[in-house]
Amino acid sequence: AIASKETTLELKPHHMNWDHIYGVNPRTEESYFTTWPIPLYTSKQNLKQSCNQRQMTKHIFQKTKGPIVILAVHLCGTLSLKAVDMFNNNPNVKFFALKPCCLPKMVYAKRGDVFRIGNHEFDAKEVCSNGSFNKKRWDGPPRWHLQPKFDLWAENLFRG
């Protein structure tokens, strides 16, 4: 379960198991968190909200001594662009691991948008697609059709 002072939630398969971070090593009976040679602090953030990005810059990136690692998992659509920008804009981030999820929606292509990250830009129409997951069910074209677009999406994110 995920526990807090206010409530306890049942851990579902898609939830992160906090025991991997804050649990106790059964062999030593010491907390993983306190025995790691590198401090690990987690922060689940909504990158869609620019105020969250500003707060992260102010309270994490500008105040943290030493290198920072960003692990960006399951970022749908254009959230990956925001995560790459976060990496590019904060020199104390020394490692960035990105696992994008979905391609950007077709609205960006229909508007003729150009995505810009760092010094790299590319046409939205090259990587946008219809389709998305809805309650673990894919609703869209066959996913194997999208592989070339996803590969291009990943390549452009890397270039940014």
PDB file of C-alpha atoms in Angstrom:
ATOM      1  CA  ALA A   1       0.000   0.000   0.000  1.00  0.00           C
ATOM      2  CA  ILE A   2       0.979   3.611  -0.458  1.00  0.00           C
ATOM      3  CA  ALA A   3       0.742   5.263   2.922  1.00  0.00           C
ATOM      4  CA  SER A   4       0.628   8.866   3.982  1.00  0.00           C
ATOM      5  CA  LYS A   5      -0.579  10.693   7.064  1.00  0.00           C
ATOM      6  CA  GLU A   6      -3.920  11.340   5.398  1.00  0.00           C
ATOM      7  CA  THR A   7      -4.704   8.021   3.738  1.00  0.00           C
ATOM      8  CA  THR A   8      -3.497   4.613   2.695  1.00  0.00           C
ATOM      9  CA  LEU A   9      -4.017   3.573  -0.921  1.00  0.00           C
ATOM     10  CA  GLU A  10      -3.875   0.088  -2.318  1.00  0.00           C
ATOM     11  CA  LEU A  11      -0.821  -0.384  -4.546  1.00  0.00           C
ATOM     12  CA  LYS A  12      -1.952  -1.143  -8.097  1.00  0.00           C
ATOM     13  CA  PRO A  13       0.223  -2.850 -10.764  1.00  0.00           C
ATOM     14  CA  HIS A  14       0.914   0.455 -12.547  1.00  0.00           C
ATOM     15  CA  HIS A  15       2.032   2.226  -9.335  1.00  0.00           C
ATOM     16  CA  MET A  16       5.635   2.586  -8.321  1.00  0.00           C
ATOM     17  CA  ASN A  17       6.482   0.333  -5.404  1.00  0.00           C
ATOM     18  CA  TRP A  18       8.010   2.731  -2.874  1.00  0.00           C
ATOM     19  CA  ASP A  19       9.546  -0.191  -0.984  1.00  0.00           C
ATOM     20  CA  HIS A  20      12.272  -0.189  -3.648  1.00  0.00           C
ATOM     21  CA  ILE A  21      13.328   3.249  -2.431  1.00  0.00           C
ATOM     22  CA  TYR A  22      12.204   3.587   1.180  1.00  0.00           C
ATOM     23  CA  GLY A  23      12.002  -0.080   2.164  1.00  0.00           C
ATOM     24  CA  VAL A  24      14.323  -2.116   4.347  1.00  0.00           C
ATOM     25  CA  ASN A  25      17.022  -4.458   3.076  1.00  0.00           C
ATOM     26  CA  PRO A  26      15.993  -7.853   4.541  1.00  0.00           C
ATOM     27  CA  ARG A  27      19.636  -8.971   4.852  1.00  0.00           C
ATOM     28  CA  THR A  28      20.840  -5.933   6.808  1.00  0.00           C
ATOM     29  CA  GLU A  29      17.543  -4.568   8.174  1.00  0.00           C
ATOM     30  CA  GLU A  30      18.724  -1.094   7.161  1.00  0.00           C
ATOM     31  CA  SER A  31      16.701   1.358   5.111  1.00  0.00           C
ATOM     32  CA  TYR A  32      17.623   1.457   1.441  1.00  0.00           C
ATOM     33  CA  PHE A  33      17.197   5.222   1.519  1.00  0.00           C
ATOM     34  CA  THR A  34      19.727   5.857   4.286  1.00  0.00           C
ATOM     35  CA  THR A  35      22.366   3.396   3.079  1.00  0.00           C
ATOM     36  CA  TRP A  36      22.688   4.387  -0.571  1.00  0.00           C
ATOM     37  CA  PRO A  37      25.973   6.106  -1.413  1.00  0.00           C
ATOM     38  CA  ILE A  38      24.070   8.676  -3.507  1.00  0.00           C
ATOM     39  CA  PRO A  39      20.989  10.387  -2.043  1.00  0.00           C
ATOM     40  CA  LEU A  40      17.784   9.707  -3.953  1.00  0.00           C
ATOM     41  CA  TYR A  41      14.812  12.010  -3.683  1.00  0.00           C
ATOM     42  CA  THR A  42      11.670  11.424  -5.680  1.00  0.00           C
ATOM     43  CA  SER A  43       9.316  14.043  -6.970  1.00  0.00           C
ATOM     44  CA  LYS A  44       6.250  13.281  -9.044  1.00  0.00           C
ATOM     45  CA  GLN A  45       5.515  16.420 -11.053  1.00  0.00           C
ATOM     46  CA  ASN A  46       2.981  17.548 -13.620  1.00  0.00           C
ATOM     47  CA  LEU A  47       5.116  18.940 -16.452  1.00  0.00           C
ATOM     48  CA  LYS A  48       2.032  20.298 -18.208  1.00  0.00           C
ATOM     49  CA  GLN A  49       1.823  23.089 -15.667  1.00  0.00           C
ATOM     50  CA  SER A  50       4.445  25.782 -16.197  1.00  0.00           C
ATOM     51  CA  CYS A  51       4.162  26.771 -12.534  1.00  0.00           C
ATOM     52  CA  ASN A  52       5.399  23.281 -11.585  1.00  0.00           C
ATOM     53  CA  GLN A  53       8.358  23.677 -13.927  1.00  0.00           C
ATOM     54  CA  ARG A  54       9.241  27.033 -12.344  1.00  0.00           C
ATOM     55  CA  GLN A  55       8.916  25.570  -8.846  1.00  0.00           C
ATOM     56  CA  MET A  56      11.149  22.637  -9.788  1.00  0.00           C
ATOM     57  CA  THR A  57      13.776  25.048 -11.106  1.00  0.00           C
ATOM     58  CA  LYS A  58      13.593  27.190  -7.981  1.00  0.00           C
ATOM     59  CA  HIS A  59      13.414  24.442  -5.340  1.00  0.00           C
ATOM     60  CA  ILE A  60      15.315  21.571  -6.957  1.00  0.00           C
ATOM     61  CA  PHE A  61      17.638  22.580  -9.787  1.00  0.00           C
ATOM     62  CA  GLN A  62      18.894  25.852  -8.270  1.00  0.00           C
ATOM     63  CA  LYS A  63      19.253  24.551  -4.693  1.00  0.00           C
ATOM     64  CA  THR A  64      20.692  21.087  -5.200  1.00  0.00           C
ATOM     65  CA  LYS A  65      24.428  20.717  -4.769  1.00  0.00           C
ATOM     66  CA  GLY A  66      26.052  18.094  -6.891  1.00  0.00           C
ATOM     67  CA  PRO A  67      24.775  16.337  -9.976  1.00  0.00           C
ATOM     68  CA  ILE A  68      21.097  15.649 -10.620  1.00  0.00           C
ATOM     69  CA  VAL A  69      19.619  12.683 -12.483  1.00  0.00           C
ATOM     70  CA  ILE A  70      16.248  12.966 -14.217  1.00  0.00           C
ATOM     71  CA  LEU A  71      14.306   9.796 -14.910  1.00  0.00           C
ATOM     72  CA  ALA A  72      11.334  10.677 -17.110  1.00  0.00           C
ATOM     73  CA  VAL A  73       9.102   7.643 -17.545  1.00  0.00           C
ATOM     74  CA  HIS A  74       5.908   7.252 -19.566  1.00  0.00           C
ATOM     75  CA  LEU A  75       5.772  10.790 -20.910  1.00  0.00           C
ATOM     76  CA  CYS A  76       2.905  11.027 -23.351  1.00  0.00           C
ATOM     77  CA  GLY A  77       3.076  13.205 -26.434  1.00  0.00           C
ATOM     78  CA  THR A  78       4.680  16.605 -26.037  1.00  0.00           C
ATOM     79  CA  LEU A  79       5.586  16.056 -22.375  1.00  0.00           C
ATOM     80  CA  SER A  80       8.801  14.514 -23.680  1.00  0.00           C
ATOM     81  CA  LEU A  81       9.679  17.869 -25.262  1.00  0.00           C
ATOM     82  CA  LYS A  82       9.263  19.571 -21.889  1.00  0.00           C
ATOM     83  CA  ALA A  83      11.486  17.005 -20.180  1.00  0.00           C
ATOM     84  CA  VAL A  84      14.251  17.473 -22.780  1.00  0.00           C
ATOM     85  CA  ASP A  85      14.008  21.237 -22.272  1.00  0.00           C
ATOM     86  CA  MET A  86      14.327  20.690 -18.521  1.00  0.00           C
ATOM     87  CA  PHE A  87      17.535  18.731 -19.112  1.00  0.00           C
ATOM     88  CA  ASN A  88      18.900  21.334 -21.540  1.00  0.00           C
ATOM     89  CA  ASN A  89      18.088  24.289 -19.270  1.00  0.00           C
ATOM     90  CA  ASN A  90      19.652  22.967 -16.072  1.00  0.00           C
ATOM     91  CA  PRO A  91      23.429  22.442 -16.246  1.00  0.00           C
ATOM     92  CA  ASN A  92      23.537  20.547 -12.943  1.00  0.00           C
ATOM     93  CA  VAL A  93      21.468  17.736 -14.516  1.00  0.00           C
ATOM     94  CA  LYS A  94      24.216  15.321 -15.512  1.00  0.00           C
ATOM     95  CA  PHE A  95      22.137  12.321 -16.563  1.00  0.00           C
ATOM     96  CA  PHE A  96      18.772  12.178 -18.262  1.00  0.00           C
ATOM     97  CA  ALA A  97      16.843   8.985 -19.052  1.00  0.00           C
ATOM     98  CA  LEU A  98      13.685   9.400 -21.103  1.00  0.00           C
ATOM     99  CA  LYS A  99      11.120   6.721 -21.912  1.00  0.00           C
ATOM    100  CA  PRO A 100       8.497   8.412 -24.087  1.00  0.00           C
ATOM    101  CA  CYS A 101       5.084   6.827 -24.316  1.00  0.00           C
ATOM    102  CA  CYS A 102       2.788   8.121 -27.030  1.00  0.00           C
ATOM    103  CA  LEU A 103       3.405  10.156 -30.129  1.00  0.00           C
ATOM    104  CA  PRO A 104       2.098  13.735 -30.197  1.00  0.00           C
ATOM    105  CA  LYS A 105      -1.503  14.078 -31.289  1.00  0.00           C
ATOM    106  CA  MET A 106      -2.451  15.113 -34.843  1.00  0.00           C
ATOM    107  CA  VAL A 107      -3.629  18.554 -33.758  1.00  0.00           C
ATOM    108  CA  TYR A 108      -0.011  19.777 -33.870  1.00  0.00           C
ATOM    109  CA  ALA A 109       0.457  18.520 -37.426  1.00  0.00           C
ATOM    110  CA  LYS A 110      -2.859  19.991 -38.593  1.00  0.00           C
ATOM    111  CA  ARG A 111      -1.840  23.407 -37.255  1.00  0.00           C
ATOM    112  CA  GLY A 112       1.516  23.156 -39.032  1.00  0.00           C
ATOM    113  CA  ASP A 113       3.485  23.323 -35.794  1.00  0.00           C
ATOM    114  CA  VAL A 114       7.246  22.977 -35.674  1.00  0.00           C
ATOM    115  CA  PHE A 115       8.695  21.447 -32.500  1.00  0.00           C
ATOM    116  CA  ARG A 116      11.822  23.121 -31.112  1.00  0.00           C
ATOM    117  CA  ILE A 117      14.047  21.673 -28.412  1.00  0.00           C
ATOM    118  CA  GLY A 118      17.503  23.063 -27.835  1.00  0.00           C
ATOM    119  CA  ASN A 119      18.922  24.064 -31.215  1.00  0.00           C
ATOM    120  CA  HIS A 120      16.953  21.354 -32.989  1.00  0.00           C
ATOM    121  CA  GLU A 121      13.602  21.718 -34.737  1.00  0.00           C
ATOM    122  CA  PHE A 122      11.389  19.404 -36.769  1.00  0.00           C
ATOM    123  CA  ASP A 123       7.937  19.432 -38.332  1.00  0.00           C
ATOM    124  CA  ALA A 124       5.171  18.036 -36.161  1.00  0.00           C
ATOM    125  CA  LYS A 125       3.695  16.268 -39.198  1.00  0.00           C
ATOM    126  CA  GLU A 126       6.743  13.959 -39.249  1.00  0.00           C
ATOM    127  CA  VAL A 127       5.936  12.448 -35.854  1.00  0.00           C
ATOM    128  CA  CYS A 128       2.270  13.061 -35.007  1.00  0.00           C
ATOM    129  CA  SER A 129      -0.314  10.328 -35.117  1.00  0.00           C
ATOM    130  CA  ASN A 130      -3.874   9.485 -34.240  1.00  0.00           C
ATOM    131  CA  GLY A 131      -4.452   7.028 -31.462  1.00  0.00           C
ATOM    132  CA  SER A 132      -3.894   6.728 -27.753  1.00  0.00           C
ATOM    133  CA  PHE A 133      -4.270   4.348 -24.860  1.00  0.00           C
ATOM    134  CA  ASN A 134      -7.561   4.382 -23.018  1.00  0.00           C
ATOM    135  CA  LYS A 135      -7.576   2.296 -19.853  1.00  0.00           C
ATOM    136  CA  LYS A 136      -4.716   0.080 -21.110  1.00  0.00           C
ATOM    137  CA  ARG A 137      -6.454  -0.443 -24.465  1.00  0.00           C
ATOM    138  CA  TRP A 138      -4.970   0.961 -27.670  1.00  0.00           C
ATOM    139  CA  ASP A 139      -7.423   2.978 -29.745  1.00  0.00           C
ATOM    140  CA  GLY A 140      -5.861   3.860 -33.099  1.00  0.00           C
ATOM    141  CA  PRO A 141      -4.022   2.473 -36.110  1.00  0.00           C
ATOM    142  CA  PRO A 142      -2.089  -0.786 -35.718  1.00  0.00           C
ATOM    143  CA  ARG A 143       0.885  -0.003 -33.519  1.00  0.00           C
ATOM    144  CA  TRP A 144       3.349  -1.622 -35.897  1.00  0.00           C
ATOM    145  CA  HIS A 145       2.340   1.067 -38.430  1.00  0.00           C
ATOM    146  CA  LEU A 146       3.589   3.688 -36.004  1.00  0.00           C
ATOM    147  CA  GLN A 147       7.037   2.201 -35.379  1.00  0.00           C
ATOM    148  CA  PRO A 148       8.829   4.333 -38.019  1.00  0.00           C
ATOM    149  CA  LYS A 149       7.223   7.502 -36.609  1.00  0.00           C
ATOM    150  CA  PHE A 150       8.106   6.498 -33.072  1.00  0.00           C
ATOM    151  CA  ASP A 151      11.715   5.852 -34.120  1.00  0.00           C
ATOM    152  CA  LEU A 152      11.849   9.306 -35.730  1.00  0.00           C
ATOM    153  CA  TRP A 153      10.244  10.848 -32.622  1.00  0.00           C
ATOM    154  CA  ALA A 154      12.906   9.255 -30.398  1.00  0.00           C
ATOM    155  CA  GLU A 155      15.683  10.381 -32.759  1.00  0.00           C
ATOM    156  CA  ASN A 156      14.429  13.968 -32.740  1.00  0.00           C
ATOM    157  CA  LEU A 157      14.136  13.975 -28.943  1.00  0.00           C
ATOM    158  CA  PHE A 158      17.726  12.752 -28.742  1.00  0.00           C
ATOM    159  CA  ARG A 159      18.911  15.469 -31.126  1.00  0.00           C
ATOM    160  CA  GLY A 160      17.212  18.103 -28.990  1.00  0.00           C
TER     161      GLY A 160
END
